Coordinates of C-alpha atoms in Angstrom, one line a residue:
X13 CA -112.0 -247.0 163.5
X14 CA -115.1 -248.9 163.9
X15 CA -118.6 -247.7 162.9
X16 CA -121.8 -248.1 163.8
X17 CA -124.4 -249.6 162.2
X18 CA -126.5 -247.1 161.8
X19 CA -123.0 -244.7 161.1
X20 CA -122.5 -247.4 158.3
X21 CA -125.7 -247.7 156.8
X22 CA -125.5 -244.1 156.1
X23 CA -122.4 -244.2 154.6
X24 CA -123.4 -246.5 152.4
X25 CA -126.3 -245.2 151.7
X26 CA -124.1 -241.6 150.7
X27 CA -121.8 -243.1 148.9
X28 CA -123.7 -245.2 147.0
X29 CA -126.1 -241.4 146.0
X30 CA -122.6 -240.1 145.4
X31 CA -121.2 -242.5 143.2
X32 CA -123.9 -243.2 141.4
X33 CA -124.2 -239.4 140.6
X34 CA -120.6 -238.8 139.7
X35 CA -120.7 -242.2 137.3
X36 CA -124.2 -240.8 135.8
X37 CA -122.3 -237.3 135.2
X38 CA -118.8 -238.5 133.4
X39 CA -121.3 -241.0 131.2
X40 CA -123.0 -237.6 130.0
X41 CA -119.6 -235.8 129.4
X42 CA -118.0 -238.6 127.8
X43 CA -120.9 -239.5 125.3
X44 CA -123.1 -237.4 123.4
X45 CA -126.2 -238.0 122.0
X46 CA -126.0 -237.9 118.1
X47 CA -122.8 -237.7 116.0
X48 CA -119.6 -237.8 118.1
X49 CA -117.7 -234.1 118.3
X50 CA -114.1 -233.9 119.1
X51 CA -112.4 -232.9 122.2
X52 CA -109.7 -230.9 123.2
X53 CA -107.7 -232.4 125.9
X54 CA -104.9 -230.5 127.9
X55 CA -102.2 -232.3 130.1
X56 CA -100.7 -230.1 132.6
X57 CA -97.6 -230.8 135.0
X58 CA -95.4 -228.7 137.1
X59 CA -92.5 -229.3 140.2
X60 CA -92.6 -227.0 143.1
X61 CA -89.6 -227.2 146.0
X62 CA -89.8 -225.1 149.2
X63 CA -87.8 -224.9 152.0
X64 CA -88.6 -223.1 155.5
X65 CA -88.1 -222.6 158.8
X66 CA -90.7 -222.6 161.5
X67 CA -90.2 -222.0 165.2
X68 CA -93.1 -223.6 166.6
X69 CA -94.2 -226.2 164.1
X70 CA -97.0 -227.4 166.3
X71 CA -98.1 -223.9 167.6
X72 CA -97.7 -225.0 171.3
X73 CA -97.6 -222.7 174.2
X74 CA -95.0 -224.8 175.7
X75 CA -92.7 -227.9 174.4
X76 CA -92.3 -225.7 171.1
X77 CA -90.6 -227.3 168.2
X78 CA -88.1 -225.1 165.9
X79 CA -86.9 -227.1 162.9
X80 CA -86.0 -226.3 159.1
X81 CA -88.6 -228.3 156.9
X82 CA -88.2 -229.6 153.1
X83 CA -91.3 -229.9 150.8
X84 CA -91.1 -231.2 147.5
X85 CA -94.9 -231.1 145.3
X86 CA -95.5 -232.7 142.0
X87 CA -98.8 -232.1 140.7
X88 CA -100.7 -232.4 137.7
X89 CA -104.1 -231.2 135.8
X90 CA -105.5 -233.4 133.3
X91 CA -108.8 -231.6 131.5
X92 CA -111.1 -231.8 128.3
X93 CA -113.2 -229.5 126.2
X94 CA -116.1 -230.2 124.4
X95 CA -118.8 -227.4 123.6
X96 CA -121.3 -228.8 126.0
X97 CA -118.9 -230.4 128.7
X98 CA -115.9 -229.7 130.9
X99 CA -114.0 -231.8 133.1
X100 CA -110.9 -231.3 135.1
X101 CA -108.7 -233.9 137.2
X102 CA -106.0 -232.6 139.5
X103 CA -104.2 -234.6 141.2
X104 CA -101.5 -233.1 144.0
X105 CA -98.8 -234.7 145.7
X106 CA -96.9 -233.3 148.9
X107 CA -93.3 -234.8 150.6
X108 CA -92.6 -233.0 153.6
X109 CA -89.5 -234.0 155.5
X110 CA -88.2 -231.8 159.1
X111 CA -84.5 -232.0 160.0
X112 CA -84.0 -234.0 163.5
X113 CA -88.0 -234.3 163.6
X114 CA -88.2 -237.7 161.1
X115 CA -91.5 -238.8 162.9
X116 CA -93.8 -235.8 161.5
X117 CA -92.6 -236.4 158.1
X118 CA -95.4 -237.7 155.8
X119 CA -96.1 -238.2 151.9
X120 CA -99.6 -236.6 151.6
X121 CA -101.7 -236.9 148.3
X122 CA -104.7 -234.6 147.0
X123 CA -107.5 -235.6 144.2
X124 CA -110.1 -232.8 142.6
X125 CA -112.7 -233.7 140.4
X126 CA -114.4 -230.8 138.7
X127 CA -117.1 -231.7 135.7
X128 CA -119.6 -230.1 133.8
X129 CA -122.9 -231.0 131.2
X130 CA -125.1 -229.0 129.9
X131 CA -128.1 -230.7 129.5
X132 CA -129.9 -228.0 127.0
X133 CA -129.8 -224.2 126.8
X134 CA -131.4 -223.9 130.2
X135 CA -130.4 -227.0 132.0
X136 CA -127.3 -227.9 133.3
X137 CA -125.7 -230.7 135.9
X138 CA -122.2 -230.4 137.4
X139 CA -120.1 -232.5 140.0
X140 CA -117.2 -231.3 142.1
X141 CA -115.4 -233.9 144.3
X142 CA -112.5 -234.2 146.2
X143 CA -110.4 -236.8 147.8
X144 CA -107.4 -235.8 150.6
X145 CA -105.2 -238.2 152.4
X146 CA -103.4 -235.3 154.6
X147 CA -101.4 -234.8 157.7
X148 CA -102.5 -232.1 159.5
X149 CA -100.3 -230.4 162.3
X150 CA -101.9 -227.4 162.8
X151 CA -104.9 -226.2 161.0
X152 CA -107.7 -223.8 161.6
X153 CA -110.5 -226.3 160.3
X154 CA -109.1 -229.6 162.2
X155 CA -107.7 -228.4 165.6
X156 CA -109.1 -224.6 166.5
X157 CA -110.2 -226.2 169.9
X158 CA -107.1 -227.7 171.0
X159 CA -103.4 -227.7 170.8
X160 CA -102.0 -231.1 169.7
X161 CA -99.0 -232.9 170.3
X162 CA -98.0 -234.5 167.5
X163 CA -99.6 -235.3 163.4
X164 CA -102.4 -236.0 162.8
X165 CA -103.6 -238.3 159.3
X166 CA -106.9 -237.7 158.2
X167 CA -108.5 -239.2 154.9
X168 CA -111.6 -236.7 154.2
X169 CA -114.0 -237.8 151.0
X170 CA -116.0 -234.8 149.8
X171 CA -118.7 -235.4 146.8
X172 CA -121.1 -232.2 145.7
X173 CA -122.9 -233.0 142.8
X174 CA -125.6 -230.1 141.7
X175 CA -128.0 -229.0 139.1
X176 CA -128.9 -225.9 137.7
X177 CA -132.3 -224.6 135.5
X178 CA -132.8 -221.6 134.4
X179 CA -136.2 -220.5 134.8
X180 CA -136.3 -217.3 132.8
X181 CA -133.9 -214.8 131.6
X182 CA -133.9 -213.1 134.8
X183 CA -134.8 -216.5 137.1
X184 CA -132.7 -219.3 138.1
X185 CA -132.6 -222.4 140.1
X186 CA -130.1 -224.7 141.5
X187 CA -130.3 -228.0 143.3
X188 CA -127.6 -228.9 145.5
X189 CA -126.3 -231.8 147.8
X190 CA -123.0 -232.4 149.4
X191 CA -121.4 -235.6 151.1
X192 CA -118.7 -235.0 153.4
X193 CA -117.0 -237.9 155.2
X194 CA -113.5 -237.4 157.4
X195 CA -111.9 -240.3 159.2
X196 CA -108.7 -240.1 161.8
X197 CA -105.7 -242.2 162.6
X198 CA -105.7 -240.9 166.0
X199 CA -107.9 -240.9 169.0
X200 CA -108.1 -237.2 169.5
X201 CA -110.0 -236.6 166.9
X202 CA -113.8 -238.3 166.0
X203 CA -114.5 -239.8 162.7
X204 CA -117.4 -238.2 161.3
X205 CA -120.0 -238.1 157.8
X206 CA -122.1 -234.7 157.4
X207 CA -124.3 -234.7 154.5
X208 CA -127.4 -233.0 152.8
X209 CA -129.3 -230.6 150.0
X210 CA -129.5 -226.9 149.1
X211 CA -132.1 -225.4 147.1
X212 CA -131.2 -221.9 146.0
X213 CA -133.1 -219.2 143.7
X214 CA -131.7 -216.4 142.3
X215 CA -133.9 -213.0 140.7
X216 CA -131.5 -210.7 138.7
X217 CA -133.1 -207.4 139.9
X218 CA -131.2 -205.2 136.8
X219 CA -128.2 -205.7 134.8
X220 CA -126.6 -204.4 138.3
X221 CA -127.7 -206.4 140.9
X222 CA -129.4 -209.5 142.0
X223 CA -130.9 -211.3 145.2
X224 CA -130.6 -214.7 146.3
X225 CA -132.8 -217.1 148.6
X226 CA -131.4 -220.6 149.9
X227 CA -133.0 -223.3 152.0
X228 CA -130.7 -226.1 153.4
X229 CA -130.7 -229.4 155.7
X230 CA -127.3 -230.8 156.6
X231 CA -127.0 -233.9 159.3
X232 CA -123.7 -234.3 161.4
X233 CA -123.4 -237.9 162.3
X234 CA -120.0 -238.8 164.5
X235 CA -119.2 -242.1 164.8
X236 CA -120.2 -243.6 168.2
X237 CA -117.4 -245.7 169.3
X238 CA -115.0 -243.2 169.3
X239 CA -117.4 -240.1 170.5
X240 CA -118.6 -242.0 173.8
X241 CA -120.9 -239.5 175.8
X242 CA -121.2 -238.6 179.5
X243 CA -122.9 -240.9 182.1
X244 CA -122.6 -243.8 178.9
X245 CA -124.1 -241.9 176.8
X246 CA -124.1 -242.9 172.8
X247 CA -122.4 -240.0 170.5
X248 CA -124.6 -237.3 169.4
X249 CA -126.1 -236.4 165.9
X250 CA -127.2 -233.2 165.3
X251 CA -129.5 -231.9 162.5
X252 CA -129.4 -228.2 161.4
X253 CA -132.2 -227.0 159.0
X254 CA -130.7 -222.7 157.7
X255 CA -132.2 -220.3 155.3
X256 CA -130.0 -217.2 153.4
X257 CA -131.4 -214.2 152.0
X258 CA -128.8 -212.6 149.7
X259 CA -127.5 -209.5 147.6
X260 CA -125.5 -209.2 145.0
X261 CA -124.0 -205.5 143.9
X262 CA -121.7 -205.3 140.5
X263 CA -121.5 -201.6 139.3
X264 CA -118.3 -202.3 137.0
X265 CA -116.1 -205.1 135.8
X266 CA -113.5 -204.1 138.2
X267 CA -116.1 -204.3 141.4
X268 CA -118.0 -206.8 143.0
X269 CA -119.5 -206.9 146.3
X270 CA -122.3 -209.1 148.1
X271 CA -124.1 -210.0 151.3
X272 CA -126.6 -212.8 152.7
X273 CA -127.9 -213.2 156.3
X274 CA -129.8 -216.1 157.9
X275 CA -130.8 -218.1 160.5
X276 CA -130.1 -222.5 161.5
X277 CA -132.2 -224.6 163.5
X278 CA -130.1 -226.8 165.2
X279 CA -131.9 -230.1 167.1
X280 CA -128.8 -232.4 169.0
X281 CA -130.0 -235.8 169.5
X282 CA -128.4 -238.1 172.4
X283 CA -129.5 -241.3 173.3
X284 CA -131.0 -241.4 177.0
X285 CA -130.9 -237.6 176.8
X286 CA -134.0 -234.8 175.5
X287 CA -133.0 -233.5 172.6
X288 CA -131.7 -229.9 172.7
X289 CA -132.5 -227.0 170.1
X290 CA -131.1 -223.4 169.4
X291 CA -131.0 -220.8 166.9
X292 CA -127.8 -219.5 165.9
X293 CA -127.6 -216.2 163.4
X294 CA -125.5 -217.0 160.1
X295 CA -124.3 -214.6 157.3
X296 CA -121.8 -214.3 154.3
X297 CA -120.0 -211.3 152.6
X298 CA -117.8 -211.0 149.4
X299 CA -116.2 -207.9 148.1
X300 CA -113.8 -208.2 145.0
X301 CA -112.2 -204.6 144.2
X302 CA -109.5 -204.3 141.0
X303 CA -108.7 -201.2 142.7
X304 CA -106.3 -200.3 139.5
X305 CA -104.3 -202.4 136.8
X306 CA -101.9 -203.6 139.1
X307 CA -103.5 -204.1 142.7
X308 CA -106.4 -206.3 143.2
X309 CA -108.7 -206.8 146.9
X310 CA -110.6 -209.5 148.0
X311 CA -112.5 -209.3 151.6
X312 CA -114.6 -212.7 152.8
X313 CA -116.3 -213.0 155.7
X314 CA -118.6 -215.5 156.8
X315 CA -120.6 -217.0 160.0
X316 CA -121.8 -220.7 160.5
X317 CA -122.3 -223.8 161.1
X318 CA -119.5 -226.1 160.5
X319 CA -118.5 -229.9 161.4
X320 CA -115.6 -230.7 163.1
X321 CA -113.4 -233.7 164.5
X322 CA -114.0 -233.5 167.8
X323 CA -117.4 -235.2 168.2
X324 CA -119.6 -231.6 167.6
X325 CA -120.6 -229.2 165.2
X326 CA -119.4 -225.5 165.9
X327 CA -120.5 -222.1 165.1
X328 CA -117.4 -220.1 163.6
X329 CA -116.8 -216.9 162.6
X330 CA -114.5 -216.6 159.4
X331 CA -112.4 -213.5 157.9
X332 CA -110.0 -213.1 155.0
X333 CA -108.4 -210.1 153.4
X334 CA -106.0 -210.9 150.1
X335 CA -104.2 -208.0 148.6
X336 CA -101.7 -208.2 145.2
X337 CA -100.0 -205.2 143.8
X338 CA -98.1 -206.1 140.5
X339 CA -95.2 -204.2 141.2
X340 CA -93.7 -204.7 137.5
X341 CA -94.1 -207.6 134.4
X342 CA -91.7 -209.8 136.5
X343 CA -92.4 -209.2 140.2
X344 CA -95.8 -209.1 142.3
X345 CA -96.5 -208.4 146.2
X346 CA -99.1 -210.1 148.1
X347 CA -100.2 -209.9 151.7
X348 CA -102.7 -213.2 152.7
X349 CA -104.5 -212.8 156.4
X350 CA -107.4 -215.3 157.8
X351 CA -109.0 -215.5 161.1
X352 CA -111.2 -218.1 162.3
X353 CA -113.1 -218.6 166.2
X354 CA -115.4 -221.1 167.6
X355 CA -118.5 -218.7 169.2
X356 CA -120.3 -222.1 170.4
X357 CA -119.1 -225.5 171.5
X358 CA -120.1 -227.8 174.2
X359 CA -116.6 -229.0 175.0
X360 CA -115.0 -227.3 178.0
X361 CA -112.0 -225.6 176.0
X362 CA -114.6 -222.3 175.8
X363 CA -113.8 -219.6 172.9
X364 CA -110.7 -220.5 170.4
X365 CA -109.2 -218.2 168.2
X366 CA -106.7 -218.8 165.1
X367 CA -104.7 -215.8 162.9
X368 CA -102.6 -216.5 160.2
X369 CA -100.7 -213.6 158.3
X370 CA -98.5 -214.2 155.5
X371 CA -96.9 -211.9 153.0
X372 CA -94.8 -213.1 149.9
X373 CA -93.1 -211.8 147.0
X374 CA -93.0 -213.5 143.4
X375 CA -90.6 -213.3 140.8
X376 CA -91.3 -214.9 137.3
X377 CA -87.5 -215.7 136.1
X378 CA -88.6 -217.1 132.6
X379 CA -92.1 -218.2 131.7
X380 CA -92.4 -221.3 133.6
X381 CA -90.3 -220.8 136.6
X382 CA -91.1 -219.0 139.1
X383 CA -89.7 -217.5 142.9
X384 CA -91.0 -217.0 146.0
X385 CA -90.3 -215.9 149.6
X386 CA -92.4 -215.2 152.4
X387 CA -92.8 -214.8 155.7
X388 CA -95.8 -216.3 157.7
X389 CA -97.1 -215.1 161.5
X390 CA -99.6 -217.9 162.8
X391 CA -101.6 -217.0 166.7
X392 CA -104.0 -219.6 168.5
X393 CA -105.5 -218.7 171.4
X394 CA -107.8 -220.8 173.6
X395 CA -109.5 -219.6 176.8
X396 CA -108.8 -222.4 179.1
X397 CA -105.5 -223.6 177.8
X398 CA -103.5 -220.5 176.6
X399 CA -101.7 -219.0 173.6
X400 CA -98.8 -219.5 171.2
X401 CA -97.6 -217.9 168.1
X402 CA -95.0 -219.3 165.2
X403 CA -93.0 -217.2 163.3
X404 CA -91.9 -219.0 159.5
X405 CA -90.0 -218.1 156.6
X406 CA -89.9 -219.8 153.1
X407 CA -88.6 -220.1 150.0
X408 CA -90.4 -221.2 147.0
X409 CA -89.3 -222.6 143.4
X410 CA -91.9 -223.7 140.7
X411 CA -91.0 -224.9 137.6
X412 CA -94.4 -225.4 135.1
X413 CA -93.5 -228.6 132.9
X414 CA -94.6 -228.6 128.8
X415 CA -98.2 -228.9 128.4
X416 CA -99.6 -231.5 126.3
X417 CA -102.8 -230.9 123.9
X418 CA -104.7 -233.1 121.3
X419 CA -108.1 -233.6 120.0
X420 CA -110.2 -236.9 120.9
X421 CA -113.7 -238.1 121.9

């Protein structure tokens, strides 16, 4: 899809930050300053193969496909240790195939890039990257506004480099910036780049508890040939300027909880247009609960500002509850449930809804393979175009391949 030339001046301009940032970190990890130490280095491998059965693959309210699917995942994590650096490369490779559906199979492939340096005692820079070339057919981030007809490819780059200072024992500071750039092969969807920093400052208040206080600017830029507005209009842009204010509560090792609340600025730009402003609320929560030895609870919820593939940025409310109970040495329960909704959007689809609910049990058969089963329940609702539900089952096998580990530089 083309760009424009302001669209691609940016890119460039982000990518060029980005990459220069990520060289200037893996320079630091690889080499230090003085004599050379040695490294630990640890290659990591395993084979997954699930089969499944959904019966409506593309959560449709009508048209609904029901078809017995195939997916086969190599993937592999190659890291290294030194005492000042980490760094981690994981790379992920799906094959998913559907009987009598041939045209919405697709080979999809996954890169994470996780590194570390610290710079001195109080100093420290880190990178986290990501690369997907995925085929999406229903998800909660890519499609809660519509119901599509078919996959969808998307190639997303995703670069977040950051650094971190300690100011005192009780006072720290971290410098953020993220680049975020998702392009389609299809025309439902808008290719689009949303990038910016973070400043956030955190005050231990005891051993207990500590607040947090967070500044950010993000700018949502969708490419203008394929986000053509009304009357002729170009695409938008849209800049949102937020602030957090958070708490952080951790009476014991088993339990953790936390809070922040805020507010964005959001200013849309459109060429022959004013520009238009709001003020949307925005908050996060976090609770982690080792309720005993064997059942562990995690609660997330969150409110903000997100970008998205069709030409906009949305306001979304998210939810998650995870559960595990470790039933015995070999077997463990889990019950996975996430909601997501779009509470503002100028497209005409109005308020969309998404619910997934997925329990599973595990078996460890020997150390390095393992079973599973589950069951998952997905729901999309949207105002103006109706509801549909899938019902899925699948089976799991993982097999964990010998590690490999030797010293180096």
């Amino acid at each position: 899809m083309a760009i424009g030339g302001r669209g691609l001046r940016g890119v460039n301009r982000a990518l060029a930050l980005a990459f220069g940032l990520l060289v200037s970190s893996l320079c630091m990890m690889c080499f230090q300053t003085g004599t050379a130490l040695a490294q630990e280095w640890t290659f990591e491998s395993a084979l997954s193969q699930r089969m499944g059965y959904n019966s409506n693959l593309l959560l449709q309210p009508n048209d609904e496909i029901s078809t017995f699917s195939s997916q086969t995942t190599p993937e592999f994590t190659l890291s290294r240790t030194s005492p000042t650096s980490k760094i981690a490369l994981q790379g992920l490779f799906e094959f998913n195939q559907y009987i009598n559906h041939s045209d919405l199979n697709s080979e999809d492939q996954f890169a994470r890039l996780n590194a570390s340096k610290d710079l001195s005692e109080r100093s420290k820079v880190s990178f986290r990257g990501r690369f997907d070339r995925d085929t999406t057919l229903e998800s909660e981030e890519e499609a809660t506004d519509q119901f599509v007809n078919d996959s969808i490819r998307l190639y997303r780059w995703d670069a977040n480099p950051s650094w971190d200072y300690l100011l005192s024992p009780i006072d720290r500071l971290n410098l953020s910036a993220r680049y975020l750039r998702t392009t389609y092969d299809s025309p439902e969807k808008t290719d689009y780049q949303d990038y910016g920093p973070t400043v956030t400052y955190s005050h231990d208040l005891s051993e207990l508890a500590s607040v947090t206080a967070s500044l950010n600017y993000s700018r949502f830029e969708p490419d203008q040939t394929d986000n053509e507005g009304l009357d002729g209009d170009t695409a938008e842009s849209q800049d949102t300027y937020g602030g957090l204010f958070g708490y952080e509560y951790h009476p014991t090792e088993r339990f953790t909880i936390g809070g922040a609340a805020g507010l964005n600025y959001n200013i849309t730009h459109r060429e022959n247009r004013k520009d238009q402003d709001s003020i949307s609320y925005r908050f996060q929560f976090n609770m982690n609960y080792q309720i005993n030895e064997q059942t562990n609870a995690q609660v997330t919820l969150s409110r903000d500002t997100e970008p998205t593939g069709d030409g906009e940025e949305r306001t979304r409310n998210r939810g998650s509850v995870n559960l595990s109970y470790q039933l015995s040495e070999l077997t463990a329960l889990s019950l996975n449930t996430s909601y997501v909704d779009d509470q503002e959007t100028q497209s005409e689809d109005g308020l969309s809804r998404y619910l997934t609910v997925q329990p599973a049990v595990t078996w460890n058969v020997t150390e390095d393979l393992k079973f599973q089963a589950s069951y998952q329940f997905r729901y999309k609702n949207v105002e103006s175009g109706g509801s549909a539900y899938d019902n899925a089952a699948f089976i799991t096998l993982r097999y964990a391949l010998p590690d490999f580990n030797w010293s180096g530089f």
